Structures are given as structure tokens and as C-alpha cells.
Amino acid sequence: MKSQMTFVLLSLCLFAIIFVLADSRSFSIDYKNNCFQKDGKPFQYISGSIHYSRIPREYWKDRLLKMYMTGLNAIQVYVPWNFHETVQGVFNFAGDRDLEYFLNLANQTGLLVILRPGPYICAEWEMGGLPAWLLQKPNIILRSADTEYLKPASEWLAVLLTKMRPWLYQNGGNIISVQVENEYGSYFACDYNYMRHLHTVFRLFLGEDVILFTTDGNTDKEMICGTLEGLYATIDFGTDTNITAAFIRQRRFEPKGPLVNSEFYTGWLDHWGDKHASVETVKVSKMLGEMLFMGASVNMYMFEGGTNFGYWNGADHDSRFRSVVTSYDYNAPLSEAGDPTDKLLAIRDVIKNFRDIPVGPMPPATPKFAYGFVTLQKVGNISSLLDTLSPQGPVRSQYPLAFEEIKQYYGFMLYRTTLPRDVPEPTPLISPLNGIHDCAYVSVNGVYQGLMERDTALVMNVTGQQGDQLDILVENMGRVNFGSYINDKKGLLGNLILGNDVLTDWSIYPLDIDTAVANGWLQADQSGSAMEAGDGPMIYSGTLKSTGLAWDTFVKLNGWNKGQVWVNEVNLGRYWTQRGPQQTLYVPGPFLSATQPNNITVLELERAPSHRRILFMDRPQLNNTGQKT
């Protein structure tokens, strides 16, 4: 009994100590002295953006430590809603989605956190982080007070923010501020009722003490529509902007309080067909120093970008649809593989002038290995593998259905019908309403005819006989992540017309290639080695033999055109060597086995080279716009 009483008293004392420690922690805005205050003292954060969703869990600690050793005292983190609620009502925070584990690692490393939970995040991420299942509601107005949107968004925030509340700085965690929505001023809706609702939800679940803020671009319109009373207004801009003018604009909306650049751009993203983006190190370090000298708090976007594994890349739509590449290297201070760059060293030299840098060496780059060539064997074309790739069979419809209508949100779907009449002469197959979202690979009786592409190639010629099988494999290349077109449905969004005939009576096959790969159903037998490469969508497989090493590597598909690569069960993302600029896909060491053969699967959409080889290199190639085959 005495020992039990002693235990109870010790527990109460420990609880009291924790309560006092948490109670003594505070993070606030000092409007009188135009700064943040941490525990009652002036505080300036020097932060970098990192996306846990783009980095393997095994490497989170390595990347965070490198950021800390650079001299950062904070990180900025987006939370992609669609990464955690891929299926409506099913929330996944395990494994690579374990946000609280990531926050704990940051806390152990000594890094504070600026949390950006959306519900919309942009981030060049698929649909700006919004789940594609929202588009099942045909008239939904995203990012607005439309109840069709607001109800699921509020339900998501209730789950997420409840998890985040214990991690607030004043509650003993490391989250010092939380952004409400993201760059809302750049969206057409300008719906203050929506922002007011979010403000209420955030306060309900996070309390009154946490700093809530907004971030918007450096224009009056963006600041007017994106800001709201009760949310601290910050601004974002890069090296092409006059610092004084930008902060004067912030001051018009926040006359007092700290100057904050929430996204200081260290680099930029790439689209397929662009040159690899870069921002000069000298400009980044010079401007960073000037802002810090002014007393501004700065977040560098990105500090490490990472990779758009799987189907998570976004897209932009200005004059046309432009898909974001798989690599999110961003020309950032830490490379896609998390390696320190000259830009990082220059930034560290700047930070030394404003705060003490942690003592000790910078963690080195992760080891890389050139495993060499692997020759792949042909497994078969998509049409011949439908029983494996679409075991549930087709959905039948008189007219085409979008991906979202049959709950196939990512990847690929095959649309099948027959030619309604003989077409002995080349006859135009037309998408009259630009309804190809995003690429369509057309075959007749298994013979590849060519490609139709959104905004650029809406007509192609076909020939055949009445009753011939017409297969159209449609690829979702990532939903628009920014601007007015984020309600970006995929698939065949309108009728296809052959000559004067509207094509009808479709069999639509949702393809689950990822499950087939994970179950080992797409491995070629040895007899496949003699099969020739063919035109059109084909699957190839091979084995990377174990070497006793599981180091980072980069796979190059020289002579291949466009497709998707899997290593073991992991979807590395899209390659498009013909268009560039990215020529290699990053393969993190944790995706490989050092002791067992590693299965390689490639979906080539247009034509594989006759050699059918892929090369595992010890360095990336991200800056070649196309290649000779």
C-alpha cells in the first residue's frame, strides 16, 4: 500500500512538472516590437520547407539533421490531405504517412515546425493535395463555402487538427504556427465566408493561443483575397523581387508585427519539356542575408524537394496543360537525394552571421552505387494482360465515363469499343471538346496507331474494318494543382468521333498495375527473353541482382520513350526521356534489397528500344531536354 501511495505521489509530481514546463512555453507575436516572441524573448526563425510525403521514412532523420546542421531553427511542412485520405473516410497515418513520427524526429533534432495543413496546399502535388474523390460531385466548387466541399474538408481537419494539438509549442510540442489554407488570394473564388469557416475550425481544434497565419503572393489582389482579420498575413517572393517593396506590401495588411517571407524561392519546379530550372546561389545567399539583417523571419522553399513517387505529381494549366516531372529536386540546397550542395554551404555561411551554427560536421551525402545494366523481358501488352490488371472486369457504358465516375483516381484506364464501319482509308479520330485528359494511346486489333494528347494532339488517323477492336489507354498525368482548373477530371471526358460517327458501347477497364506488381504477377518467364519489343503500351520486367549493397542509385532509360517504373513494390514515378528534361529516376537505397534479387517492372507506353536495357547509375541527370534514341 505504501509503495502504491509513493508511486501515485511521484506520478502526480511528474505530471505537475510537465504541466509547469508546458505552461511556461509560449510563442506569440509582439506587435509593439515587430517580432515573434518565444518564451518571452524576441525570436527570428530561419526555416526551410521539407515534404515528408516526398521522402522515404528511412531518410527523414538524415534530412532533418542536415537542415539543423545548416543552422536552421525551424522547418515548414505541408500536409497533403489526399495522401492521408485516399479513400473517403479512411485515414492513413502509418509508415511513410506517419506525420507525428516525423514531427517527433524534428523535435528530437531541435527544429521547430511551421505547419501548413491546407486543406489545399498546392505544392506542385496532385490536385494541390485535395482528394480526387471530391470530383464525384459534378458541380462542386472547390475551396469555397459550397457545402459539398466544406463538409468533407471540415471532417478531415477535425481528424488532423485533433492529432496536431498536442504538438503545439505551448502544449509541449514544436509547432509554433499554423497556416490556414494556402495562397488563397490567387484563387478565383475569393470567398471570405470560406476563410471565416476555416478560421473557426482551426480555433476550435487548436485553441486561442496558437498563431494562425496566411501566405499569399506579392500582389495587391492576392493579399486582399487571401487575408482575413484574425489571421496574421505573411507574403512570399523570390530573388526576382525587390525586398523593400514586398515588405511594404505586407505592412499594408499587417502594420505591426514581424516581417515574414513564408516562401523564399531557392529554386523552381520543372515541367516536362522545360529546361531544368535553377536559381543562382549568389542571388539566394545575398537576398537571404538582406532579409535576415532586416529582422525578417524567412522560410526557404524548398530546402529539400524530394520526389513525386507514384502518381503524386501535380500539373499546371496556363495556356495549356503542363505536367510536373517526377523529380522535385527544385534546385534546392539539399538535392533530390538529400545531398548537401554548394547552395547549402553558401546559405550556412550567411546564417552564421545571425545565429550560432551547431558544432560538428555536416552529415555526408548518402552513398550511391552504379549497379550497371539490366536487360528486361517483355511480359505482354496491356490488352493481353487485362485479366491480371483489371480482375474485376470492365464497366460498360454507352458513352465514355471519367476516372472519377468509376472511382479510379490515379494511373490508367483502358477504354474499349469496336469500329462501327469499315475505314479502309485513314480516317480522323477526333476529340472535339478537348476531352483527352491527359494522354491516350490508341490501338486497333492490338496494333498501335499513335497518341492523342490534351491541348496538343486531338486528332489522329486510323484504319480498320467494321467490328475491329479499338483500345484507348488513357493516362492521368497529374491533376492541376494551382489556379482555376483544379477541378481537373481525368479520362475521356467527351465523345470520340470517327469520321462522322460518334463511338458508343464502351467497355471501360480500371487498371490496378500497382497491385499486380506488388503481387508479383507481372514477371516474365525465361521464354519471354526472345520476344521482340513492340509498339504501344507494353509491360517489361527484369531483375537487379543483389550485390550486398542497398545504396541509392538512379535508373536511366536510354532509348525508351515514356512510361512508369517500379522497383520491387515501389512505384518510382513517370519517365519521359523523349521530352525531358529529367532523364533518370531516383531509387532510394531503402527501396532495394542487399540480399535478395530486386524485381524491376517497366510500363513503356510508346515503344521500347530493341536492346531493352536500363542503366542504374550513381548520379542523376535532370537537365537534358530530350535525347537521341
XYZ file of C-alpha atoms in Angstrom:
629
model
C 0.000 0.000 0.000
C 2.841 2.342 0.925
C 4.612 1.647 -2.369
C 1.400 2.304 -4.296
C 0.978 5.655 -2.495
C 4.586 6.534 -3.281
C 4.011 5.713 -6.963
C 0.866 7.870 -7.067
C 2.666 10.817 -5.428
C 5.617 10.523 -7.824
C 3.220 10.394 -10.791
C 1.398 13.494 -9.570
C 4.703 15.322 -9.108
C 5.850 14.340 -12.594
C 2.538 15.497 -14.076
C 2.867 18.799 -12.230
C 6.412 19.301 -13.555
C 5.285 18.581 -17.132
C 2.333 20.938 -16.706
C 4.574 23.736 -15.400
C 7.095 23.218 -18.213
C 4.358 23.264 -20.844
C 2.690 26.223 -19.193
C 5.943 28.213 -19.289
C 6.281 27.731 -23.039
C 4.816 30.378 -25.293
C 5.104 31.527 -28.880
C 3.399 34.775 -29.790
C 3.506 37.935 -31.885
C 4.990 41.041 -30.281
C 3.206 43.817 -32.175
C 4.967 46.525 -30.191
C 8.464 45.392 -31.180
C 7.547 43.915 -34.588
C 8.822 40.430 -33.890
C 7.889 36.974 -32.700
C 8.385 36.105 -29.055
C 9.410 32.650 -27.913
C 9.158 32.088 -24.176
C 9.003 35.862 -23.691
C 12.127 36.648 -25.740
C 12.437 38.086 -29.272
C 12.711 35.322 -31.863
C 13.540 35.186 -35.570
C 13.032 31.934 -37.405
C 15.244 30.721 -40.229
C 13.308 27.870 -41.766
C 13.296 25.503 -44.715
C 10.483 23.600 -46.411
C 10.622 19.809 -46.437
C 7.877 17.426 -47.584
C 7.752 14.138 -45.690
C 5.428 12.789 -48.391
C 8.237 13.079 -50.967
C 10.986 11.424 -48.905
C 11.238 7.791 -47.701
C 10.604 7.493 -43.969
C 14.052 5.928 -43.516
C 15.647 9.196 -44.653
C 13.584 11.684 -42.629
C 16.112 11.862 -39.803
C 19.051 12.319 -42.192
C 17.385 15.236 -43.990
C 16.283 16.931 -40.764
C 19.747 16.656 -39.270
C 21.301 18.235 -42.368
C 18.848 21.127 -42.106
C 19.667 21.586 -38.421
C 23.413 21.499 -39.085
C 22.971 24.191 -41.757
C 21.795 26.497 -38.979
C 18.030 26.347 -39.427
C 15.952 26.589 -36.267
C 12.643 25.621 -37.940
C 11.133 23.650 -40.790
C 7.957 24.262 -42.753
C 5.728 21.257 -43.513
C 2.765 20.766 -45.843
C 0.169 18.080 -45.032
C -1.378 16.641 -48.231
C -4.995 15.704 -47.495
C -5.139 13.193 -50.379
C -2.017 11.424 -49.084
C -3.830 10.570 -45.840
C -7.444 10.136 -47.007
C -7.101 8.498 -50.425
C -10.428 6.745 -49.822
C -13.126 8.929 -48.280
C -13.479 8.257 -44.568
C -10.346 6.061 -44.351
C -7.465 7.904 -42.689
C -3.911 6.592 -43.020
C -1.138 7.898 -40.779
C 1.113 4.807 -40.880
C 4.555 4.207 -42.375
C 5.570 6.943 -44.817
C 2.404 8.779 -43.757
C 3.288 8.885 -40.049
C 3.215 12.639 -39.599
C 3.550 12.504 -35.807
C 6.696 10.388 -36.080
C 8.097 12.999 -38.458
C 7.232 15.809 -36.031
C 8.877 13.868 -33.214
C 12.070 13.432 -35.251
C 12.117 17.165 -35.926
C 11.612 17.828 -32.222
C 14.441 15.487 -31.243
C 16.667 17.203 -33.808
C 15.964 20.627 -32.319
C 13.762 22.017 -35.087
C 10.569 23.987 -34.584
C 7.720 23.432 -37.055
C 5.584 25.784 -39.138
C 2.623 23.596 -40.109
C 0.692 24.112 -43.356
C -2.287 21.723 -43.207
C -4.350 23.243 -46.009
C -6.854 21.763 -46.677
C -5.440 22.940 -50.036
C -1.636 23.112 -50.256
C -0.636 23.489 -53.954
C 2.995 22.239 -53.534
C 3.009 21.041 -57.170
C 1.298 17.992 -55.643
C -1.573 16.073 -57.264
C -4.682 18.336 -57.223
C -2.928 20.614 -54.738
C -3.430 17.996 -52.018
C -7.208 17.778 -52.460
C -8.533 14.206 -52.801
C -9.800 13.306 -56.258
C -12.922 11.694 -54.811
C -14.281 15.201 -54.246
C -14.836 15.345 -58.016
C -17.556 12.693 -57.810
C -19.774 15.696 -57.060
C -20.086 17.131 -60.587
C -20.939 20.699 -59.562
C -18.677 21.011 -56.526
C -16.941 24.376 -56.071
C -13.603 23.529 -54.510
C -12.010 25.843 -51.937
C -15.286 27.604 -51.230
C -18.191 27.632 -48.782
C -20.016 25.132 -51.000
C -21.275 22.532 -48.505
C -20.329 19.694 -50.887
C -16.719 20.758 -50.309
C -16.853 22.252 -46.856
C -18.298 19.167 -45.143
C -15.523 16.679 -46.121
C -12.851 19.369 -45.660
C -14.095 20.072 -42.137
C -14.215 16.351 -41.333
C -10.608 15.987 -42.496
C -9.480 18.966 -40.445
C -11.244 17.586 -37.375
C -9.154 14.421 -37.627
C -5.871 16.141 -38.481
C -6.009 19.100 -36.090
C -7.003 16.874 -33.185
C -3.771 14.952 -33.803
C -1.802 18.189 -34.095
C -2.990 19.953 -30.935
C -0.604 18.114 -28.557
C 2.265 19.098 -30.872
C 1.677 22.838 -30.468
C 4.624 24.584 -28.825
C 2.608 25.845 -25.874
C 1.423 22.255 -25.278
C 4.972 20.919 -25.127
C 5.447 20.203 -28.827
C 7.333 22.027 -31.577
C 4.617 23.570 -33.818
C 4.972 27.345 -33.460
C 2.430 28.488 -36.074
C -0.212 27.052 -38.388
C -1.223 28.294 -41.824
C -4.913 28.454 -42.729
C -5.495 27.375 -46.364
C -2.718 28.340 -48.789
C -2.217 31.303 -51.109
C -5.971 31.722 -51.262
C -5.666 35.139 -52.876
C -4.535 33.512 -56.129
C -7.788 31.520 -56.403
C -10.754 32.896 -58.313
C -13.375 32.313 -55.603
C -12.234 34.981 -53.108
C -14.787 33.527 -50.671
C -14.414 35.222 -47.272
C -17.135 33.014 -45.785
C -14.964 30.008 -46.587
C -11.937 31.545 -44.892
C -14.038 32.563 -41.875
C -15.288 28.998 -41.563
C -11.745 27.613 -41.671
C -10.659 30.188 -39.081
C -13.415 28.976 -36.757
C -12.494 25.304 -37.297
C -8.795 25.912 -36.646
C -9.533 27.837 -33.443
C -11.988 25.168 -32.286
C -9.438 22.363 -32.524
C -6.175 24.226 -31.827
C -7.274 26.787 -29.246
C -6.810 30.519 -28.965
C -3.073 30.680 -28.260
C -1.509 29.326 -31.446
C -0.513 31.783 -34.189
C -2.671 31.274 -37.272
C -1.402 32.887 -40.463
C -1.943 33.222 -44.196
C 0.565 33.234 -47.047
C -0.007 34.990 -50.348
C 1.867 36.165 -53.394
C 3.318 39.617 -53.800
C 0.358 41.435 -55.414
C -2.464 43.545 -54.012
C -5.158 41.231 -55.382
C -3.615 38.164 -53.784
C -3.182 39.873 -50.438
C -6.735 41.275 -50.478
C -8.446 37.951 -51.208
C -6.104 35.771 -49.178
C -6.011 37.644 -45.878
C -8.555 37.750 -43.076
C -8.805 39.546 -39.754
C -7.506 37.287 -37.007
C -5.028 35.530 -39.309
C -1.520 37.007 -39.449
C -0.768 37.968 -43.062
C 2.609 36.893 -44.482
C 3.958 37.173 -48.021
C 6.100 35.081 -50.368
C 8.605 36.092 -53.050
C 11.872 35.076 -54.664
C 15.122 36.581 -55.884
C 13.454 38.471 -58.743
C 11.589 40.734 -56.277
C 12.506 43.989 -54.536
C 12.611 43.124 -50.818
C 11.603 46.580 -49.599
C 8.622 46.816 -51.937
C 7.423 43.342 -50.956
C 7.587 44.011 -47.233
C 5.876 47.396 -47.724
C 3.003 45.422 -49.240
C 2.922 43.099 -46.214
C 2.913 46.163 -43.959
C -0.222 47.473 -45.675
C -2.046 44.378 -44.418
C -0.097 43.922 -41.166
C 1.045 47.379 -39.971
C 2.710 45.848 -36.920
C 4.358 42.519 -36.164
C 7.244 40.559 -37.704
C 8.205 40.748 -41.357
C 7.783 37.236 -42.810
C 8.650 35.735 -46.174
C 6.904 32.367 -45.941
C 8.216 31.131 -49.301
C 11.606 32.461 -50.327
C 12.302 30.532 -53.514
C 15.692 28.818 -53.596
C 14.876 27.253 -56.970
C 11.854 26.285 -59.027
C 9.903 23.309 -60.354
C 10.216 21.582 -63.735
C 7.552 20.624 -66.270
C 8.049 18.007 -68.972
C 9.612 19.700 -71.976
C 11.112 22.582 -69.990
C 14.744 23.199 -69.234
C 15.762 22.239 -65.698
C 15.044 25.265 -63.511
C 17.755 26.888 -61.437
C 18.261 29.976 -59.292
C 21.760 31.344 -58.808
C 23.351 30.613 -55.440
C 24.784 34.122 -55.210
C 21.320 35.667 -55.548
C 19.809 33.329 -52.944
C 22.526 33.898 -50.331
C 22.680 37.675 -50.887
C 18.925 38.148 -50.578
C 18.658 35.827 -47.586
C 21.286 37.866 -45.785
C 19.449 41.126 -46.550
C 16.137 39.823 -45.203
C 17.702 38.406 -42.054
C 19.537 41.694 -41.478
C 16.157 43.463 -41.594
C 14.977 41.158 -38.803
C 12.587 39.254 -41.065
C 11.735 35.619 -40.448
C 12.328 33.596 -43.587
C 11.313 30.177 -44.826
C 13.255 28.828 -47.793
C 11.058 26.964 -50.283
C 12.315 24.347 -50.940
C 15.175 23.282 -48.699
C 14.783 19.743 -49.969
C 12.144 18.935 -52.536
C 12.350 15.160 -52.834
C 10.474 13.064 -55.372
C 6.955 12.724 -56.790
C 6.834 8.966 -56.377
C 3.925 7.044 -57.852
C 1.224 9.299 -59.280
C 1.622 12.213 -56.846
C 2.977 14.837 -59.259
C 0.748 17.803 -59.978
C 0.327 19.899 -63.098
C -0.205 23.500 -64.132
C -2.628 24.962 -66.630
C -1.947 28.396 -68.057
C -2.250 28.479 -71.832
C -2.209 24.656 -71.828
C -1.869 21.656 -69.533
C 1.696 21.097 -68.290
C 2.548 18.106 -66.125
C 5.175 18.379 -63.381
C 8.115 15.980 -63.690
C 8.795 13.148 -61.232
C 11.817 14.791 -59.643
C 11.078 17.612 -57.213
C 14.765 18.453 -56.879
C 13.813 22.129 -57.184
C 17.488 23.179 -57.455
C 17.250 23.299 -53.657
C 20.082 23.428 -51.073
C 19.635 19.694 -50.456
C 19.354 17.707 -53.685
C 16.562 15.296 -54.520
C 18.684 12.570 -52.899
C 19.285 14.742 -49.836
C 22.879 15.633 -50.666
C 24.364 18.952 -49.490
C 25.089 21.338 -52.371
C 27.190 24.467 -52.809
C 23.961 26.411 -52.304
C 23.557 24.848 -48.863
C 27.121 25.754 -47.869
C 26.578 29.349 -49.029
C 23.340 29.579 -47.031
C 25.100 28.223 -43.943
C 27.764 30.914 -44.298
C 25.015 33.555 -44.329
C 23.241 32.119 -41.288
C 26.485 32.153 -39.295
C 26.196 35.938 -39.232
C 22.869 35.823 -37.404
C 22.925 32.855 -35.040
C 25.268 30.214 -33.727
C 25.681 27.255 -36.050
C 25.584 23.817 -34.372
C 29.050 22.445 -33.749
C 30.048 19.368 -35.727
C 30.399 18.129 -39.284
C 27.636 18.231 -41.845
C 26.291 14.684 -42.385
C 27.660 13.381 -45.683
C 25.751 12.523 -48.822
C 24.116 9.121 -48.761
C 26.298 6.563 -50.591
C 25.474 5.967 -54.255
C 26.186 2.939 -56.423
C 26.218 2.271 -60.166
C 24.708 -1.207 -60.388
C 25.023 -1.243 -64.179
C 22.737 -2.594 -66.896
C 19.663 -4.754 -66.504
C 18.049 -6.295 -69.588
C 14.277 -6.538 -69.413
C 11.975 -9.136 -70.932
C 8.617 -8.476 -72.499
C 5.690 -9.587 -70.334
C 2.939 -8.560 -72.736
C 0.819 -5.712 -73.960
C -1.891 -4.135 -71.827
C -4.730 -5.750 -73.789
C -3.351 -9.245 -73.255
C -2.940 -8.658 -69.507
C -6.401 -7.298 -68.725
C -7.410 -10.285 -66.588
C -4.413 -9.534 -64.368
C -4.562 -5.746 -64.424
C -8.347 -5.404 -64.123
C -9.563 -8.581 -62.374
C -12.967 -7.082 -61.575
C -13.669 -6.718 -65.291
C -14.998 -3.754 -67.232
C -17.640 -1.157 -66.534
C -19.980 -0.965 -69.514
C -21.379 2.351 -70.680
C -22.911 3.705 -73.867
C -20.646 6.748 -73.624
C -17.214 7.219 -72.028
C -17.012 7.734 -68.253
C -14.377 9.760 -66.423
C -11.927 8.162 -63.999
C -13.735 9.743 -61.065
C -17.110 8.334 -62.091
C -15.878 4.787 -61.532
C -13.578 5.625 -58.605
C -10.328 5.050 -60.489
C -8.485 8.157 -59.383
C -4.874 7.659 -60.495
C -2.853 5.865 -63.114
C -4.508 4.337 -66.172
C -7.819 3.137 -67.637
C -8.453 1.222 -70.848
C -11.472 2.231 -72.956
C -12.572 -0.444 -75.461
C -15.143 -0.420 -78.250
C -15.378 -1.604 -81.869
C -15.209 0.227 -85.164
C -18.779 0.912 -86.314
C -17.940 0.539 -90.030
C -15.134 -0.197 -92.450
C -12.496 2.540 -92.582
C -10.122 1.398 -95.355
C -8.670 4.873 -95.810
C -7.043 6.878 -92.975
C -9.978 8.415 -91.106
C -9.737 11.076 -88.399
C -10.423 10.015 -84.819
C -11.331 13.280 -83.091
C -11.771 14.543 -79.547
C -13.885 17.598 -80.484
C -14.131 19.093 -76.978
C -10.502 18.572 -75.914
C -11.728 15.689 -73.788
C -8.467 13.710 -73.645
C -7.249 14.015 -70.057
C -4.372 13.589 -70.411
C -2.784 11.193 -72.926
C -4.483 8.450 -74.955
C -2.615 5.567 -76.609
C -4.708 4.185 -79.480
C -4.608 0.609 -80.854
C -6.745 -1.262 -83.381
C -6.812 -5.044 -83.064
C -3.708 -4.802 -80.872
C -1.734 -2.769 -83.427
C -0.597 0.578 -82.048
C -1.858 3.539 -84.094
C -0.498 6.514 -82.177
C -1.016 9.078 -79.448
C -3.657 11.694 -78.663
C -2.686 14.356 -76.141
C -4.605 17.002 -74.228
C -4.433 20.504 -75.740
C -1.894 19.491 -78.399
C -2.920 16.397 -80.416
C -6.702 15.998 -80.578
C -6.912 14.298 -83.982
C -5.246 11.200 -85.422
C -5.990 8.880 -88.346
C -6.954 5.220 -88.018
C -7.883 2.440 -90.423
C -9.673 -0.857 -89.930
C -12.746 -2.944 -90.596
C -16.170 -2.922 -89.014
C -16.041 -4.799 -85.713
C -12.303 -4.336 -85.183
C -11.374 -3.799 -81.546
C -10.460 -0.203 -80.702
C -8.449 0.159 -77.473
C -7.639 3.525 -75.956
C -5.375 3.506 -72.915
C -5.762 6.822 -71.074
C -3.068 8.108 -68.733
C -3.715 10.508 -65.857
C -0.593 12.697 -65.817
C -1.429 14.512 -62.578
C -4.253 16.875 -61.736
C -3.805 20.624 -61.905
C -2.504 21.865 -58.556
C -2.841 25.643 -58.906
C -5.326 28.186 -60.214
C -8.859 27.924 -61.523
C -8.573 24.473 -63.128
C -8.012 22.299 -60.054
C -11.350 20.522 -60.684
C -9.374 18.508 -63.216
C -11.221 15.307 -64.120
C -9.400 12.538 -65.959
C -10.108 10.063 -68.732
C -12.274 10.532 -71.817
C -14.436 13.492 -70.815
C -16.448 13.639 -74.003
C -17.349 11.581 -77.030
C -14.799 10.472 -79.580
C -15.834 10.807 -83.208
C -14.534 8.575 -86.003
C -15.185 10.418 -89.236
C -18.871 11.267 -88.775
C -19.665 8.507 -86.260
C -19.917 9.009 -82.514
C -18.301 5.980 -80.867
C -20.535 4.227 -78.335
C -20.870 0.974 -76.363
C -17.700 1.208 -74.323
C -16.138 -1.363 -72.015
C -14.009 0.549 -69.518
C -11.274 -1.268 -67.575
C -9.800 0.372 -64.452
C -6.183 -0.824 -64.293
C -4.551 -1.627 -60.970
C -0.977 -2.081 -62.135
C 0.465 -1.328 -58.697
C -1.310 -4.280 -57.057
C -0.280 -6.587 -59.898
C 3.348 -5.515 -59.435
C 3.169 -5.902 -55.642
C 1.796 -9.453 -56.009
C 4.489 -10.477 -58.495
C 2.000 -11.096 -61.313
C 3.981 -9.217 -63.968
C 7.281 -11.080 -64.007
C 8.277 -12.545 -67.374
C 9.438 -16.141 -67.640
C 12.665 -17.005 -69.422
C 10.876 -17.701 -72.701
C 9.989 -14.034 -72.828
C 13.621 -13.103 -73.453
C 13.274 -13.885 -77.154
C 10.138 -11.798 -77.596
C 10.703 -8.616 -79.547
C 9.848 -5.200 -78.202
C 6.681 -3.829 -79.755
C 4.861 -0.576 -80.347
C 2.255 0.696 -77.915
C 1.709 0.106 -74.215
C 3.766 -2.904 -73.095
C 4.980 -4.222 -69.770
C 8.551 -5.426 -69.326
C 10.258 -6.962 -66.324
C 13.687 -7.985 -65.130
C 15.850 -8.479 -62.081
C 18.565 -6.384 -60.499
C 20.754 -8.966 -58.805
C 21.732 -8.489 -55.183
C 25.244 -7.158 -54.625
C 25.367 -6.990 -50.838
C 24.600 -3.268 -51.117
C 21.358 -1.330 -50.854
C 22.621 2.131 -51.757
C 20.921 4.981 -53.563
C 21.020 4.785 -57.336
C 19.448 6.409 -60.400
C 17.831 4.483 -63.241
C 18.245 5.761 -66.797
C 16.083 4.517 -69.663
C 18.156 5.465 -72.677
C 16.196 4.865 -75.872
C 12.903 4.309 -74.069
C 10.158 6.869 -74.645
C 7.649 7.293 -71.849
C 6.185 5.254 -69.047
C 6.322 4.191 -65.418
C 8.926 2.223 -63.406
C 8.550 0.012 -60.347
C 11.394 -1.345 -58.203
C 10.164 -4.225 -56.071
C 6.743 -2.936 -54.933
C 7.524 0.777 -55.172
C 6.285 2.971 -57.997
C 9.229 5.299 -58.736
C 7.150 7.575 -60.951
C 7.000 8.632 -64.579
C 9.844 8.815 -67.079
C 9.590 10.719 -70.357
C 13.081 10.617 -71.767
C 11.942 11.751 -75.196
C 10.696 15.048 -73.802
C 12.942 15.659 -70.767
C 14.491 17.441 -69.014
C 14.599 14.598 -66.455
C 16.481 11.550 -67.734
C 16.893 9.476 -64.556
C 14.594 8.338 -61.758
C 15.824 8.380 -58.170
C 15.937 4.975 -56.444
C 16.494 5.407 -52.675
C 18.553 2.658 -51.052
C 15.707 1.616 -48.692
C 13.669 0.550 -51.748
C 16.312 -2.092 -52.592
C 17.319 -5.391 -51.023
C 21.003 -6.061 -50.415
C 20.479 -9.832 -50.179
C 17.569 -10.701 -52.487
C 17.013 -10.121 -56.233
C 15.206 -6.845 -56.921
C 12.261 -7.026 -59.300
C 12.096 -4.316 -61.960
C 8.859 -3.597 -63.852
C 8.513 -1.054 -66.649
C 5.357 0.079 -68.399
C 6.510 1.571 -71.709
C 3.657 3.423 -73.399
C 5.021 4.061 -76.894
C 7.989 1.911 -77.928
C 10.831 0.215 -76.094
C 14.287 0.113 -77.669
C 15.427 -3.141 -79.252
C 18.156 -3.538 -76.601
C 15.564 -3.371 -73.763
C 18.295 -2.321 -71.305
C 18.036 0.108 -68.431
C 21.045 1.510 -66.587
C 21.492 2.039 -62.847
C 23.876 4.980 -62.355
C 25.472 6.654 -59.340
C 24.356 10.182 -60.287
C 21.223 11.917 -61.595
C 20.601 13.521 -64.964
C 17.882 16.144 -64.635
C 18.754 18.742 -67.238
C 18.536 17.221 -70.718
C 15.612 18.371 -72.885
C 15.054 15.211 -74.878
C 17.552 12.703 -76.168
C 18.653 10.925 -79.293
C 17.404 7.350 -79.406
